[in-house]
Amino acid sequence: MSANDLLVLENPVYRLFLGHCALVLLKTCAMSLITVAAFYMFDKNTKQKTKDDDSKDVKKNKPSTENVDRVRRCHRNDLENVIPFVLLGLLYVATGPAYETARIHFRIFTISRFFHTVFYIFAIPQPSRAMVFFAGLGINISMAYRILTQALF
């Protein structure tokens, strides 16, 4: 396959990559909505501070609970992992990988991010979250290795 044929919809690896990118990016966008929902659902019973309160160490009118903070941390973790996947995946597709190898890479990353979110939000005990995190990280490292070996050697 020539270089001109790699980043086109006729390339099944590129089409597969686009589908997985859409899934993980939509999940990341959904985390914004979940964060807002968590703020209102989990914090509805939290006493909000007013301007008249004496406590200076609490942000005024911004309640915070462990559940809301957990969703925010999960969203931040998505941003830290999905963006590298998208960029590395694009470069990876440009190296012309075999379809089955690319399918395994993209599928493992996508599944790991969905499980990571579920494990994070519902506070499933470790090492479950760490295992799926490292699965996704391993995929990014594997794609980076392929890119580097194809580009530099």
PDB file of N, CA and C in Angstrom, residues 9 11-27 85-86 93 106-107 110 114:
ATOM      1  N   LEU A   9     -10.361   6.624   3.606  1.00  0.00           N
ATOM      2  CA  LEU A   9     -11.408   5.728   4.093  1.00  0.00           C
ATOM      3  C   LEU A   9     -11.385   4.355   3.434  1.00  0.00           C
ATOM      4  N   ASN A  11      -8.826   2.579   3.206  1.00  0.00           N
ATOM      5  CA  ASN A  11      -7.909   1.773   4.003  1.00  0.00           C
ATOM      6  C   ASN A  11      -8.678   1.245   5.223  1.00  0.00           C
ATOM      7  N   PRO A  12      -8.851  -0.069   5.331  1.00  0.00           N
ATOM      8  CA  PRO A  12      -9.637  -0.607   6.453  1.00  0.00           C
ATOM      9  C   PRO A  12      -9.029  -0.305   7.825  1.00  0.00           C
ATOM     10  N   VAL A  13      -7.706  -0.204   7.910  1.00  0.00           N
ATOM     11  CA  VAL A  13      -7.067   0.118   9.194  1.00  0.00           C
ATOM     12  C   VAL A  13      -7.415   1.547   9.609  1.00  0.00           C
ATOM     13  N   TYR A  14      -7.388   2.463   8.666  1.00  0.00           N
ATOM     14  CA  TYR A  14      -7.728   3.860   8.970  1.00  0.00           C
ATOM     15  C   TYR A  14      -9.190   3.979   9.368  1.00  0.00           C
ATOM     16  N   ARG A  15     -10.058   3.269   8.657  1.00  0.00           N
ATOM     17  CA  ARG A  15     -11.490   3.303   8.972  1.00  0.00           C
ATOM     18  C   ARG A  15     -11.733   2.737  10.375  1.00  0.00           C
ATOM     19  N   LEU A  16     -11.037   1.664  10.702  1.00  0.00           N
ATOM     20  CA  LEU A  16     -11.138   1.064  12.031  1.00  0.00           C
ATOM     21  C   LEU A  16     -10.659   2.049  13.098  1.00  0.00           C
ATOM     22  N   PHE A  17      -9.549   2.702  12.823  1.00  0.00           N
ATOM     23  CA  PHE A  17      -9.008   3.704  13.749  1.00  0.00           C
ATOM     24  C   PHE A  17     -10.010   4.829  13.976  1.00  0.00           C
ATOM     25  N   LEU A  18     -10.618   5.324  12.913  1.00  0.00           N
ATOM     26  CA  LEU A  18     -11.598   6.406  13.052  1.00  0.00           C
ATOM     27  C   LEU A  18     -12.764   5.996  13.947  1.00  0.00           C
ATOM     28  N   GLY A  19     -13.224   4.768  13.784  1.00  0.00           N
ATOM     29  CA  GLY A  19     -14.327   4.279  14.618  1.00  0.00           C
ATOM     30  C   GLY A  19     -13.955   4.234  16.095  1.00  0.00           C
ATOM     31  N   HIS A  20     -12.765   3.725  16.376  1.00  0.00           N
ATOM     32  CA  HIS A  20     -12.331   3.646  17.780  1.00  0.00           C
ATOM     33  C   HIS A  20     -12.057   5.033  18.352  1.00  0.00           C
ATOM     34  N   CYS A  21     -11.524   5.923  17.535  1.00  0.00           N
ATOM     35  CA  CYS A  21     -11.333   7.311  17.996  1.00  0.00           C
ATOM     36  C   CYS A  21     -12.672   7.938  18.351  1.00  0.00           C
ATOM     37  N   ALA A  22     -13.662   7.729  17.499  1.00  0.00           N
ATOM     38  CA  ALA A  22     -14.980   8.297  17.771  1.00  0.00           C
ATOM     39  C   ALA A  22     -15.537   7.763  19.093  1.00  0.00           C
ATOM     40  N   LEU A  23     -15.360   6.472  19.349  1.00  0.00           N
ATOM     41  CA  LEU A  23     -15.871   5.890  20.595  1.00  0.00           C
ATOM     42  C   LEU A  23     -15.202   6.493  21.830  1.00  0.00           C
ATOM     43  N   VAL A  24     -13.866   6.532  21.841  1.00  0.00           N
ATOM     44  CA  VAL A  24     -13.190   7.032  23.047  1.00  0.00           C
ATOM     45  C   VAL A  24     -13.355   8.540  23.202  1.00  0.00           C
ATOM     46  N   LEU A  25     -13.449   9.268  22.089  1.00  0.00           N
ATOM     47  CA  LEU A  25     -13.667  10.712  22.196  1.00  0.00           C
ATOM     48  C   LEU A  25     -15.084  11.032  22.663  1.00  0.00           C
ATOM     49  N   LEU A  26     -16.067  10.270  22.191  1.00  0.00           N
ATOM     50  CA  LEU A  26     -17.440  10.457  22.676  1.00  0.00           C
ATOM     51  C   LEU A  26     -17.538  10.133  24.164  1.00  0.00           C
ATOM     52  N   LYS A  27     -16.839   9.081  24.598  1.00  0.00           N
ATOM     53  CA  LYS A  27     -16.832   8.742  26.019  1.00  0.00           C
ATOM     54  C   LYS A  27     -16.198   9.861  26.828  1.00  0.00           C
ATOM     55  N   PHE A  85      -3.542   8.665  22.539  1.00  0.00           N
ATOM     56  CA  PHE A  85      -3.995   7.552  21.691  1.00  0.00           C
ATOM     57  C   PHE A  85      -4.369   8.038  20.301  1.00  0.00           C
ATOM     58  N   VAL A  86      -5.109   9.124  20.237  1.00  0.00           N
ATOM     59  CA  VAL A  86      -5.533   9.655  18.938  1.00  0.00           C
ATOM     60  C   VAL A  86      -4.325  10.067  18.102  1.00  0.00           C
ATOM     61  N   VAL A  93      -1.184   4.359  12.119  1.00  0.00           N
ATOM     62  CA  VAL A  93      -1.851   3.989  10.866  1.00  0.00           C
ATOM     63  C   VAL A  93      -0.968   4.346   9.675  1.00  0.00           C
ATOM     64  N   PHE A 106      -6.335  -1.170  18.771  1.00  0.00           N
ATOM     65  CA  PHE A 106      -7.437  -0.217  18.937  1.00  0.00           C
ATOM     66  C   PHE A 106      -8.517  -0.768  19.858  1.00  0.00           C
ATOM     67  N   ARG A 107      -8.817  -2.040  19.731  1.00  0.00           N
ATOM     68  CA  ARG A 107      -9.876  -2.642  20.541  1.00  0.00           C
ATOM     69  C   ARG A 107      -9.479  -2.699  22.018  1.00  0.00           C
ATOM     70  N   THR A 110      -9.645   0.852  23.501  1.00  0.00           N
ATOM     71  CA  THR A 110     -11.026   1.315  23.669  1.00  0.00           C
ATOM     72  C   THR A 110     -11.705   0.611  24.834  1.00  0.00           C
ATOM     73  N   PHE A 114     -13.087   2.246  28.582  1.00  0.00           N
ATOM     74  CA  PHE A 114     -14.451   2.124  29.084  1.00  0.00           C
ATOM     75  C   PHE A 114     -14.457   1.445  30.461  1.00  0.00           C
TER      76      PHE A 114
END
